[in-house]
Coordinates of C-alpha atoms in Angstrom, one line a residue:
Chain A
X1015 CA -0.1 0.2 0.0
X1016 CA 2.7 2.4 1.2
X1017 CA 4.8 1.7 -1.9
X1018 CA 1.9 2.1 -4.2
X1019 CA 1.2 5.5 -2.7
X1020 CA 5.0 6.5 -3.2
X1021 CA 5.1 5.2 -6.6
X1022 CA 1.9 7.1 -7.4
X1023 CA 3.3 10.2 -5.9
X1024 CA 6.6 9.7 -8.1
X1025 CA 4.4 9.1 -11.1
X1026 CA 2.3 12.3 -10.4
X1027 CA 5.4 14.3 -9.9
X1028 CA 6.9 13.0 -13.3
X1029 CA 4.0 14.1 -14.9
X1030 CA 4.0 17.5 -13.3
X1031 CA 7.8 17.9 -14.3
X1032 CA 7.1 16.9 -18.0
X1033 CA 4.2 19.4 -17.9
X1034 CA 6.3 22.3 -16.4
X1035 CA 9.1 21.3 -19.0
X1036 CA 6.6 21.7 -21.8
X1037 CA 5.2 24.9 -20.2
X1038 CA 8.8 26.4 -19.9
X1039 CA 9.4 25.5 -23.4
X1040 CA 6.2 27.1 -24.5
X1041 CA 7.0 30.3 -22.7
X1042 CA 10.4 30.7 -24.4
X1043 CA 8.7 30.6 -27.7
X1044 CA 6.3 33.3 -26.5
X1045 CA 8.7 35.4 -24.8
X1046 CA 10.3 35.9 -28.3
X1047 CA 7.4 37.9 -29.2
X1048 CA 5.8 40.1 -26.4
X1049 CA 2.8 42.0 -27.4
X1050 CA 1.2 44.1 -24.8
X1051 CA -2.3 45.8 -24.4
X1052 CA -2.0 48.4 -21.9
X1053 CA -5.5 49.6 -20.3
X1054 CA -5.3 53.2 -20.0
X1055 CA -7.2 55.9 -18.6
X1056 CA -7.4 59.5 -19.6
X1057 CA -8.7 62.7 -18.2
X1058 CA -8.9 66.0 -19.6
X1059 CA -7.6 65.0 -23.1
X1060 CA -4.4 63.1 -21.5
X1061 CA -3.5 59.9 -20.4
X1062 CA -3.0 59.7 -16.8
X1063 CA 0.2 59.3 -15.2
X1064 CA -0.3 55.7 -13.7
X1065 CA -1.2 54.4 -17.2
X1066 CA 1.9 55.8 -18.5
X1067 CA 4.0 53.9 -15.8
X1068 CA 2.0 50.7 -17.1
X1069 CA 3.5 51.5 -20.5
X1070 CA 7.0 51.6 -18.8
X1071 CA 6.5 48.4 -17.3
X1072 CA 5.2 46.9 -20.5
X1073 CA 8.5 48.3 -22.0
X1074 CA 10.5 46.3 -19.2
X1075 CA 9.0 43.0 -20.4
X1076 CA 10.8 42.9 -23.5
X1077 CA 13.0 45.3 -25.4
X1078 CA 11.4 44.7 -28.7
X1079 CA 7.8 44.5 -27.5
X1080 CA 5.0 45.8 -29.4
X1081 CA 2.8 47.9 -27.3
X1082 CA -0.7 48.9 -27.8
X1083 CA -2.6 51.1 -25.6
X1084 CA -6.5 50.8 -25.2
X1085 CA -8.6 53.9 -24.5
X1086 CA -12.2 54.2 -24.2
X1087 CA -14.8 57.1 -23.8
X1088 CA -16.5 59.4 -25.8
X1089 CA -16.5 62.9 -27.1
X1090 CA -13.5 65.1 -28.1
X1091 CA -11.4 64.6 -25.1
X1092 CA -11.3 60.9 -25.9
X1093 CA -9.7 62.0 -29.2
X1094 CA -7.3 64.4 -27.6
X1095 CA -6.3 61.7 -25.2
X1096 CA -5.7 59.3 -28.3
X1097 CA -3.3 61.8 -29.9
X1098 CA -1.4 62.3 -26.7
X1099 CA -1.3 58.5 -26.1
X1100 CA 0.1 58.3 -29.7
X1101 CA 3.1 60.3 -28.7
X1102 CA 3.4 60.2 -24.8
X1103 CA 5.9 57.2 -24.8
X1104 CA 8.3 56.2 -27.6
X1105 CA 7.5 52.6 -27.1
X1106 CA 3.9 52.7 -27.9
X1107 CA 3.2 51.4 -31.5
X1108 CA -0.5 51.5 -31.6
X1109 CA -3.3 53.2 -29.9
X1110 CA -6.6 51.5 -29.8
X1111 CA -9.8 53.9 -29.4
X1112 CA -13.4 52.5 -28.3
X1113 CA -15.5 55.5 -28.8
X1114 CA -19.0 54.9 -27.2
X1115 CA -21.3 56.2 -24.7
X1116 CA -20.9 52.8 -23.0
X1117 CA -17.6 53.9 -21.9
X1118 CA -18.4 57.4 -20.7
X1119 CA -17.9 56.4 -17.0
X1120 CA -15.3 53.9 -15.8
X1121 CA -17.7 51.1 -15.0
X1122 CA -16.3 47.5 -14.7
X1123 CA -18.9 45.7 -16.6
X1124 CA -18.4 47.2 -20.2
X1125 CA -14.8 47.7 -19.7
X1126 CA -14.2 44.2 -18.8
X1127 CA -16.2 43.2 -22.0
X1128 CA -14.0 45.5 -23.9
X1129 CA -10.8 44.1 -22.7
X1130 CA -12.2 40.7 -23.7
X1131 CA -13.1 42.0 -27.1
X1132 CA -9.8 43.5 -27.7
X1133 CA -8.1 40.1 -26.5
X1134 CA -10.0 38.3 -28.9
X1135 CA -9.0 40.3 -32.0
X1136 CA -5.4 41.2 -30.9
X1137 CA -4.3 38.0 -29.3
X1138 CA -1.9 39.7 -26.8
X1139 CA 0.6 37.9 -24.7
X1140 CA 0.3 40.4 -21.9
X1141 CA -2.3 42.9 -20.9
X1142 CA -1.2 45.4 -18.4
X1143 CA -3.1 48.2 -16.1
X1144 CA -2.0 50.3 -13.2
X1145 CA -2.9 49.0 -9.7
X1146 CA -5.3 51.7 -8.8
X1147 CA -9.0 51.9 -8.2
X1148 CA -9.9 51.7 -11.8
X1149 CA -7.3 48.9 -12.6
X1150 CA -8.1 46.9 -9.5
X1151 CA -11.9 47.3 -10.2
X1152 CA -11.7 46.1 -14.2
X1153 CA -8.8 43.9 -14.5
X1154 CA -9.7 40.9 -12.4
X1155 CA -13.2 40.8 -13.9
X1156 CA -11.7 40.8 -17.4
X1157 CA -9.2 38.2 -16.4
X1158 CA -12.0 35.8 -15.1
X1159 CA -13.9 36.3 -18.6
X1160 CA -10.6 35.1 -20.1
X1161 CA -10.2 32.3 -17.5
X1162 CA -6.7 33.4 -16.4
X1163 CA -5.3 34.5 -13.0
X1164 CA -4.2 38.1 -12.9
X1165 CA -1.4 39.1 -10.8
X1166 CA -2.0 42.2 -8.7
X1167 CA 0.4 45.1 -7.8
X1168 CA 3.4 43.9 -9.5
X1169 CA 6.7 45.8 -8.3
X1170 CA 9.2 43.9 -10.3
X1171 CA 9.5 42.1 -13.8
X1172 CA 12.2 39.8 -13.9
X1173 CA 11.4 37.8 -17.1
X1174 CA 8.4 37.9 -19.6
X1175 CA 6.2 35.7 -17.2
X1176 CA 8.0 36.0 -13.9
X1177 CA 7.0 38.9 -11.5
X1178 CA 7.7 40.2 -7.9
X1179 CA 4.9 41.4 -5.8
X1180 CA 4.4 42.3 -2.2
X1181 CA 2.2 40.1 0.1
X1182 CA 1.3 40.4 3.8
X1183 CA 1.2 44.2 3.7
X1184 CA 4.5 44.4 2.0
X1185 CA 6.3 42.4 4.8
X1186 CA 7.2 39.8 2.4
X1187 CA 8.0 39.7 -1.4
X1188 CA 6.7 36.9 -3.5
X1189 CA 8.1 36.0 -6.9
X1190 CA 5.6 34.4 -9.0
X1191 CA 5.6 32.7 -12.5
X1192 CA 2.6 32.8 -14.7
X1193 CA 2.5 29.2 -16.3
X1194 CA -1.2 29.7 -17.9
X1195 CA -2.3 30.5 -21.4
X1196 CA -2.3 33.9 -22.9
X1197 CA -2.8 36.5 -22.0
X1198 CA -0.8 37.0 -18.8
X1199 CA -2.6 39.7 -16.9
X1200 CA -1.2 42.1 -14.5
X1201 CA -1.6 45.4 -12.6
X1202 CA 1.7 47.2 -11.9
X1203 CA 2.2 49.5 -9.0
X1204 CA 2.9 52.9 -10.8
X1205 CA 5.7 54.0 -8.1
X1206 CA 7.6 50.8 -8.9
X1207 CA 7.8 52.0 -12.8
X1208 CA 8.7 55.6 -12.8
X1209 CA 8.5 57.2 -16.3
X1210 CA 11.5 59.5 -16.8
X1211 CA 11.0 63.1 -18.3
X1212 CA 13.7 62.0 -20.7
X1213 CA 12.1 59.0 -22.0
X1214 CA 9.0 61.2 -22.6
X1215 CA 11.0 63.9 -24.4
X1216 CA 13.1 61.9 -26.4
X1217 CA 11.6 62.6 -29.8
X1218 CA 8.5 60.1 -29.6
X1219 CA 7.5 58.1 -32.7
X1220 CA 3.8 58.8 -33.6
X1221 CA 2.0 55.6 -33.0
X1222 CA -0.9 54.7 -35.3
X1223 CA -4.3 55.4 -33.9
X1224 CA -7.2 52.9 -34.9
X1225 CA -10.7 52.5 -33.6
X1226 CA -12.0 49.3 -31.9
X1227 CA -14.5 47.8 -33.9
X1228 CA -17.6 47.7 -31.5
X1229 CA -20.3 46.1 -33.8
X1230 CA -19.8 42.8 -31.9
X1231 CA -20.0 44.5 -28.5
X1232 CA -23.3 43.3 -27.0
X1233 CA -22.8 44.1 -23.4
X1234 CA -26.2 44.4 -21.5
X1235 CA -25.5 47.7 -19.9
X1236 CA -28.7 47.9 -18.0
X1237 CA -27.3 46.0 -14.9
X1238 CA -25.0 48.9 -13.6
X1239 CA -25.5 52.5 -13.8
X1240 CA -23.3 55.4 -12.7
X1241 CA -25.0 57.9 -10.6
X1242 CA -22.4 60.6 -9.5
X1243 CA -18.7 61.3 -8.2
X1244 CA -17.8 63.5 -5.5
X1245 CA -14.3 64.6 -4.9
X1246 CA -12.6 67.3 -3.0
X1247 CA -10.6 69.6 -5.4
X1248 CA -7.2 70.3 -4.4
X1249 CA -4.7 72.8 -5.6
X1250 CA -2.0 70.3 -4.1
X1251 CA -0.2 67.7 -6.1
X1252 CA -2.0 64.4 -6.5
X1253 CA -1.1 62.1 -3.5
X1254 CA 0.2 59.2 -5.6
X1255 CA 2.5 61.1 -7.7
X1256 CA 3.7 63.7 -5.4
X1257 CA 7.5 64.5 -4.7
X1258 CA 6.9 65.2 -1.2
X1259 CA 4.0 64.0 1.0
X1260 CA 3.5 65.1 4.5
X1261 CA 1.2 62.7 6.7
X1262 CA -0.6 63.1 9.9
X1263 CA -1.9 60.8 12.2
X1264 CA -4.3 60.5 15.2
X1265 CA -2.1 62.8 17.1
X1266 CA -3.0 65.8 15.3
X1267 CA -6.2 65.6 17.4
X1268 CA -8.6 67.5 14.9
X1269 CA -9.6 68.4 11.4
X1270 CA -8.8 71.9 12.5
X1271 CA -5.1 71.0 13.3
X1272 CA -4.6 69.2 10.0
X1273 CA -4.9 72.8 8.4
X1274 CA -1.4 73.3 9.9
X1275 CA -0.4 70.2 8.0
X1276 CA -1.7 71.7 4.8
X1277 CA 0.1 74.8 5.4
X1278 CA 3.3 73.0 5.5
X1279 CA 2.3 71.0 2.5
X1280 CA 1.8 74.1 0.7
X1281 CA 5.1 75.4 1.4
X1282 CA 6.9 72.2 0.4
X1283 CA 4.7 71.8 -2.6
X1284 CA 3.7 68.5 -1.1
X1285 CA 0.7 66.4 -1.1
X1286 CA -1.2 65.6 2.2
X1287 CA -1.7 62.0 3.5
X1288 CA -3.1 60.4 6.5
X1289 CA -3.5 57.4 8.5
X1290 CA -6.5 55.3 9.0
X1291 CA -7.0 56.5 12.5
X1292 CA -7.1 60.0 11.3
X1293 CA -9.6 59.3 8.3
X1294 CA -11.8 57.3 11.0
X1295 CA -11.7 60.3 13.3
X1296 CA -13.0 62.5 10.6
X1297 CA -10.1 64.8 10.3
X1298 CA -9.7 64.0 6.6
X1299 CA -11.5 62.3 3.8
X1300 CA -10.6 58.7 3.1
X1301 CA -9.0 59.3 -0.4
X1302 CA -6.0 60.7 1.6
X1303 CA -5.4 57.5 3.6
X1304 CA -2.0 56.0 3.0
X1305 CA -1.4 52.3 3.6
X1306 CA -2.0 48.7 2.9
X1307 CA -5.7 49.4 2.1
X1308 CA -5.4 53.0 0.9
X1309 CA -2.8 54.6 -1.6
X1310 CA 0.7 53.4 -2.0
X1311 CA 3.2 56.2 -2.1
X1312 CA 7.1 56.3 -2.9
X1313 CA 7.9 60.0 -2.9
X1314 CA 11.4 61.5 -2.5
X1315 CA 10.5 62.7 0.9
X1316 CA 7.8 61.4 3.3
X1317 CA 7.4 63.3 6.5
X1318 CA 5.0 61.6 9.2
X1319 CA 3.7 63.8 12.0
X1320 CA 2.1 62.0 14.9
X1321 CA 2.0 58.5 13.0
X1322 CA 3.0 55.5 15.2
X1323 CA 3.9 53.4 12.2
X1324 CA 1.5 50.4 12.4
X1325 CA 2.2 47.6 9.9
X1326 CA -0.6 48.4 7.7
X1327 CA 0.4 52.2 7.3
X1328 CA 4.1 51.3 6.7
X1329 CA 2.8 49.2 3.7
X1330 CA 2.0 52.3 2.0
X1331 CA 4.9 54.4 2.2
X1332 CA 8.1 52.3 3.1
X1333 CA 9.4 52.5 -0.2
X1334 CA 9.7 56.3 0.0
X1335 CA 13.3 57.5 -0.5
X1336 CA 13.7 59.6 2.6
X1337 CA 11.4 59.2 5.7
X1338 CA 11.2 61.8 8.4
X1339 CA 9.2 61.0 11.5
X1340 CA 8.1 63.4 14.2
X1341 CA 6.5 62.0 17.3
X1342 CA 6.2 62.5 20.9
X1343 CA 6.8 58.8 21.6
X1344 CA 10.5 57.6 21.2
X1345 CA 9.6 54.1 21.0
X1346 CA 7.1 54.5 18.2
X1347 CA 7.8 51.8 15.4
X1348 CA 7.7 54.6 12.7
X1349 CA 11.3 55.5 14.0
X1350 CA 12.5 52.0 12.9
X1351 CA 11.9 53.1 9.2
X1352 CA 12.7 56.7 9.7
X1353 CA 15.8 58.2 8.1
X1354 CA 15.6 61.0 10.2
X1355 CA 13.6 61.1 13.5
X1356 CA 12.8 64.0 15.7
X1357 CA 11.5 63.2 19.1
X1358 CA 9.0 66.0 19.9
X1359 CA 5.6 67.6 20.1
X1360 CA 4.3 68.2 16.5
X1361 CA 2.4 71.2 17.8
X1362 CA 5.8 72.9 18.2
X1363 CA 7.8 71.4 15.7
X1364 CA 5.2 72.1 12.8
X1365 CA 5.0 75.8 13.4
X1366 CA 8.7 75.9 13.7
X1367 CA 9.2 74.2 10.3
X1368 CA 7.0 76.6 9.0
X1369 CA 9.1 79.3 10.0
X1370 CA 12.2 78.0 9.1
X1371 CA 11.9 76.3 5.8
X1372 CA 12.9 77.8 2.9
X1373 CA 10.3 79.0 0.3
X1374 CA 9.9 76.5 -2.4
X1375 CA 11.2 77.5 -5.7
Chain B
X1367 CA -33.5 37.1 -0.5
X1368 CA -30.5 35.5 0.8
X1369 CA -27.0 36.7 1.2
X1370 CA -24.0 34.7 0.9
X1371 CA -20.7 36.1 2.4
X1372 CA -17.3 34.7 1.6
X1373 CA -14.9 34.7 4.5
X1374 CA -11.1 33.9 4.6
X1375 CA -9.1 32.6 7.4
X1376 CA -5.6 34.4 7.4
X1377 CA -3.0 35.3 9.8
X1378 CA -4.3 37.8 12.5
X1379 CA -3.7 41.4 11.1
X1380 CA -1.4 42.4 14.2
X1381 CA 0.9 39.6 13.8
X1382 CA 4.4 40.7 12.6
X1383 CA 4.7 37.7 10.0
X1384 CA 8.1 35.9 9.4
X1385 CA 9.4 34.6 6.2
X1386 CA 10.4 30.9 6.2
X1387 CA 14.1 30.2 6.0
X1388 CA 13.9 28.0 3.0
X1389 CA 11.9 30.9 1.2
X1390 CA 8.8 28.7 0.5
X1391 CA 6.3 30.9 2.0
X1392 CA 5.5 32.7 5.3
X1393 CA 5.4 30.8 8.7
X1394 CA 1.8 30.1 9.3
X1395 CA 2.5 27.3 12.0
X1396 CA 1.7 28.3 15.5
X1397 CA 0.7 31.6 14.5
X1398 CA -2.6 33.5 15.5
X1399 CA -5.0 33.0 12.7
X1400 CA -8.2 34.9 12.6
X1401 CA -11.1 36.0 10.1
X1402 CA -9.6 38.5 7.5
X1403 CA -11.0 41.9 8.8
X1404 CA -12.7 42.9 5.2
X1405 CA -14.6 39.8 5.6
X1406 CA -15.7 40.6 9.0
X1407 CA -17.1 43.8 7.5
X1408 CA -18.7 42.0 4.7
X1409 CA -20.5 39.7 7.3
X1410 CA -21.6 42.7 9.3
X1411 CA -23.1 44.4 6.4
X1412 CA -25.1 41.3 5.5
X1413 CA -26.3 40.8 9.1
X1414 CA -27.5 44.5 9.2
X1415 CA -29.3 43.9 6.0
X1416 CA -31.1 41.0 7.5
X1417 CA -31.7 42.9 10.5
X1418 CA -33.2 45.6 8.3
X1419 CA -35.7 42.8 7.0
X1420 CA -34.4 43.0 3.6
X1421 CA -33.0 39.7 3.6
X1422 CA -34.2 36.3 4.9
X1423 CA -30.9 34.5 5.6
X1424 CA -27.1 34.9 5.8
X1425 CA -24.9 32.0 4.8
X1426 CA -21.3 32.1 5.2
X1427 CA -18.9 30.3 3.1
X1428 CA -15.1 29.6 3.6
X1429 CA -12.7 27.6 1.7
X1430 CA -9.5 25.8 2.9
X1431 CA -8.2 23.3 5.4
X1432 CA -10.3 21.9 8.2
X1433 CA -9.4 25.0 10.5
X1434 CA -11.7 27.0 8.4
X1435 CA -14.5 25.5 10.6
X1436 CA -13.2 27.8 13.4
X1437 CA -13.5 30.9 11.1
X1438 CA -17.1 29.7 10.0
X1439 CA -17.9 29.2 13.6
X1440 CA -16.9 32.8 14.5
X1441 CA -19.0 34.0 11.5
X1442 CA -22.0 31.9 13.0
X1443 CA -21.3 33.7 16.4
X1444 CA -21.7 37.1 14.9
X1445 CA -25.0 36.1 13.6
X1446 CA -24.7 34.2 10.2
X1447 CA -27.4 31.4 9.9
X1448 CA -25.6 28.6 8.7
X1449 CA -22.0 27.9 7.1
X1450 CA -20.5 26.0 4.0
X1451 CA -17.0 24.7 4.0
X1452 CA -15.5 23.9 1.0
X1453 CA -12.5 21.6 2.1
X1454 CA -9.2 21.8 0.2
X1455 CA -5.7 21.6 1.7
X1456 CA -3.5 23.4 -1.1
X1457 CA -3.2 26.9 -2.1
X1458 CA -6.3 28.4 -3.6
X1459 CA -6.1 31.3 -6.0
X1460 CA -8.7 33.6 -6.3
X1461 CA -9.7 32.3 -9.8
X1462 CA -10.3 28.8 -8.3
X1463 CA -12.0 30.6 -5.2
X1464 CA -14.4 32.5 -7.7
X1465 CA -15.3 29.3 -9.6
X1466 CA -16.1 27.5 -6.5
X1467 CA -18.4 30.5 -5.4
X1468 CA -20.1 30.2 -8.8
X1469 CA -21.0 26.5 -8.2
X1470 CA -22.3 27.5 -4.6
X1471 CA -24.2 30.3 -6.2
X1472 CA -25.9 27.8 -8.4
X1473 CA -26.9 25.6 -5.4
X1474 CA -27.9 28.4 -2.9
X1475 CA -29.1 31.0 -5.3
X1476 CA -28.5 34.2 -3.3
X1477 CA -29.6 37.5 -4.2
X1478 CA -26.5 39.2 -3.2
X1479 CA -22.8 38.2 -2.6
X1480 CA -20.7 40.0 -0.2
X1481 CA -17.1 39.8 0.1
X1482 CA -14.2 41.8 1.6
X1483 CA -12.3 44.0 -0.9
X1484 CA -9.0 42.2 -0.4
X1485 CA -7.3 39.5 2.0
X1486 CA -4.5 40.6 4.0
X1487 CA -2.5 37.8 3.3
X1488 CA -2.1 37.6 -0.5
X1489 CA -3.4 41.1 -0.8
X1490 CA -4.7 40.1 -4.2
X1491 CA -8.1 42.2 -4.4
X1492 CA -9.6 40.0 -7.1
X1493 CA -12.0 37.5 -6.1
X1494 CA -15.2 39.6 -5.8
X1495 CA -14.4 41.0 -9.4
X1496 CA -13.7 37.7 -10.8
X1497 CA -17.0 36.0 -9.2
X1498 CA -18.9 38.9 -10.6
X1499 CA -17.5 38.4 -14.2
X1500 CA -18.1 34.5 -14.1
X1501 CA -21.8 35.2 -13.0
X1502 CA -22.0 38.2 -15.4
X1503 CA -23.4 40.1 -12.3
X1504 CA -22.7 43.9 -11.9
X1505 CA -20.1 44.7 -9.2
X1506 CA -19.9 47.4 -6.5
X1507 CA -16.4 47.1 -5.3
X1508 CA -14.7 48.9 -2.3
X1509 CA -18.0 49.8 -1.0
X1510 CA -18.4 52.4 1.9
X1511 CA -22.0 52.7 1.7
X1512 CA -24.9 50.0 0.7
X1513 CA -28.6 50.9 0.4
X1514 CA -31.0 48.1 -0.8
X1515 CA -34.2 48.9 -2.2
X1516 CA -36.2 45.9 -2.1
X1517 CA -39.0 46.9 -4.2
X1518 CA -37.0 47.7 -7.2
X1519 CA -34.3 45.1 -6.7
X1520 CA -31.6 47.7 -6.8
X1521 CA -28.5 48.3 -4.6
X1522 CA -27.0 51.9 -4.3
X1523 CA -23.4 51.4 -3.7
X1524 CA -21.0 54.5 -2.5
X1525 CA -17.3 53.3 -3.5
X1526 CA -14.0 54.6 -2.4
X1527 CA -12.1 55.4 -5.4
X1528 CA -8.8 57.2 -5.8
X1529 CA -10.1 60.6 -6.0
X1530 CA -13.2 60.5 -3.7
X1531 CA -16.3 58.7 -3.6
X1532 CA -18.5 57.2 -6.8
X1533 CA -22.0 56.2 -6.4
X1534 CA -23.3 53.3 -8.5
X1535 CA -26.8 51.7 -8.9
X1536 CA -26.8 48.0 -9.4
X1537 CA -29.6 45.5 -10.4
X1538 CA -29.6 42.6 -8.1
X1539 CA -28.5 39.9 -8.0
X1540 CA -25.0 41.8 -7.7
X1541 CA -21.6 41.3 -6.1
X1542 CA -20.3 44.0 -3.5
X1543 CA -17.0 44.2 -1.9
X1544 CA -16.4 45.9 1.3
X1545 CA -14.0 48.7 2.1
X1546 CA -12.9 49.5 5.6
X1547 CA -15.4 52.3 6.1
X1548 CA -18.6 50.3 5.4
X1549 CA -19.2 49.5 9.1
X1550 CA -17.8 48.5 12.4
X1551 CA -18.1 44.8 12.8
X1552 CA -19.7 43.4 15.9
X1553 CA -18.0 41.2 18.5
X1554 CA -19.5 37.8 19.2
X1555 CA -21.0 37.5 22.7
X1556 CA -20.6 34.4 24.7
X1557 CA -24.2 33.1 24.7
X1558 CA -24.0 33.5 20.8
X1559 CA -20.7 31.7 20.6
X1560 CA -22.5 28.9 22.4
X1561 CA -25.5 29.1 20.2
X1562 CA -23.2 28.9 17.1
X1563 CA -22.1 25.5 17.9
X1564 CA -25.6 24.1 17.0
X1565 CA -25.9 26.0 13.7
X1566 CA -25.3 23.7 10.5
X1567 CA -22.1 23.7 8.5
X1568 CA -22.4 21.9 5.2
X1569 CA -19.4 20.3 3.9
X1570 CA -18.2 20.0 0.2
X1571 CA -15.1 19.5 -2.0
X1572 CA -14.2 21.1 -5.0
X1573 CA -14.9 17.8 -7.0
X1574 CA -18.6 17.6 -5.5
X1575 CA -19.0 20.9 -6.8
X1576 CA -17.5 20.0 -10.3
X1577 CA -14.8 22.5 -10.0
X1578 CA -11.4 21.4 -11.2
X1579 CA -8.8 23.2 -9.3
X1580 CA -5.9 24.0 -11.7
X1581 CA -3.4 26.6 -11.0
X1582 CA -1.7 28.9 -13.6
X1583 CA 0.5 30.6 -11.0
X1584 CA 3.6 29.0 -9.4
X1585 CA 5.3 30.7 -6.4
X1586 CA 9.0 30.5 -7.0
X1587 CA 10.2 31.9 -4.0
X1588 CA 9.0 34.2 -0.8
X1589 CA 11.9 36.6 0.5
X1590 CA 12.0 39.5 3.0
X1591 CA 11.8 42.9 1.7
X1592 CA 15.2 44.7 1.7
X1593 CA 15.9 46.3 5.0
X1594 CA 16.1 50.3 5.1
X1595 CA 19.5 51.2 6.6
X1596 CA 19.3 52.4 10.1
X1597 CA 18.3 56.2 10.5
X1598 CA 19.3 58.8 12.8
X1599 CA 17.6 60.9 15.6
X1600 CA 18.0 64.7 15.3
X1601 CA 17.7 66.9 18.2
X1602 CA 16.3 69.9 16.8
X1603 CA 14.2 71.4 13.9
X1604 CA 17.4 73.2 12.8
X1605 CA 19.3 70.0 12.5
X1606 CA 16.3 68.3 10.6
X1607 CA 16.3 71.3 8.1
X1608 CA 20.0 71.0 7.8
X1609 CA 20.0 67.3 7.0
X1610 CA 17.2 67.3 4.6
X1611 CA 19.0 70.1 2.8
X1612 CA 22.6 69.3 2.7
X1613 CA 22.6 65.5 3.4
X1614 CA 19.4 64.2 1.8
X1615 CA 19.2 67.1 -0.8
X1616 CA 15.5 66.7 -0.7
X1617 CA 14.4 70.2 0.2

């Protein structure tokens, strides 16, 4: 009995081995030709920055990859965005435009169907989007329609089918290989694929723009409807792309005191972030939350005021270049990741910083 | 209307995890396990909908090894009416979980499926979207507010998106995934924990549900993230500004 089990196990293993051998062979043949579809968002006639990071990620899959960008929406701003897409990155070879009222709002249902349609006609080896609220909403749904496993929040690409992604709130890094059929679908963390201004400026080749044939697009759109969107307009830079971020925690004590932090942000040309505690206490809206379940940022300078440094918060900012922590409690975990720590009362430190910091250029 | 809630057993959110020395994964032996925090919120929301008399029954589903029964018991103690355990001892990726859920939806015919927006172990944020795609149901992900209209069979969902809040209206049946701010989950009281012991938990295997578990992903290794170099404590604001200006060159 025992022998039979062992034999069975060996046989099973042998089958698995030959299967993986076969797969590795086939992945070699596909890695020669990498054709990628980038699902892009646009706003005000331009491709959004996280989508351009997705193009940069597509580029790092393979040097001679062909990259198509998929844009959808309706009206003149879509076509402006399409011409921006055609020249926003030298690696883009084609821009696909889906022009229909069905894509006026970023609903997952029509978008997932659109990606499915584009894959059927394009036969891409990879589909990539930015890992933001849009990408996370649409991409897994599209992957399910295509019957493949997507890979979320990729921070590194080592081969065309091997990726690194954080797990357990960034406390471990997992290297995963995709062994399934085409397409290999990923969402990438934009901060891990920065787009250098040099790339963008280097005489971009004008990519061709073509319309997606929507004649077979039969999505029943009655099931979900877009009602409204509310946001707080801010003069400050976008949290996800800011060069400097100043963040406040519960220790700021009130929404009123957060204004002090906003002043500091204005002086530094920074975006304002917050911990979950500060958001839950109602000091600031939820879209300012930095952490495992909020926004992931990696600015050049991250200044944390009255932030203890819980695991879930560190997950959102540990890749910042320089971290400054100001906290009354010298034992706060935030000091373990800070490059510069100042043990002190933020109500004294912030006004002093406001007074002594040089004006931004 | 019946509501089905998927709950996952994960390493407790407060545990500082350790990567195994052989790089095959994260240490999960002798580590405190709990219900994924987002799943608690999903279950709480289902219970509140039932308490508002908008649903008749709340069914909690969990997949994984036999210890998932503990997680299900916790869910029953919170107030779920019954549980379903799909036993499977190896890694289940979201696509397989979504396929198992699809089979269970065919059996149970719920009018609403609620899941957490992500599990705090694999941080995937995929299962809800995938099951919605497989069923061709509308999805309301990252929900911070849910209002059900029983007459019209519609759910109005506020979603937390990158730049604010977006409101959608979904025809039922639908899939909703919960964000942190949807509600504050209740604690199970001792009498309810006792009562939960007598609530039924049905068991299935993926085979019994006609789901073939195949994986198109392979974890090659799990490593610790690079350590940051040790920082320094400065003693004054002046010193801080000086360091930022002249040492780090960031201001």
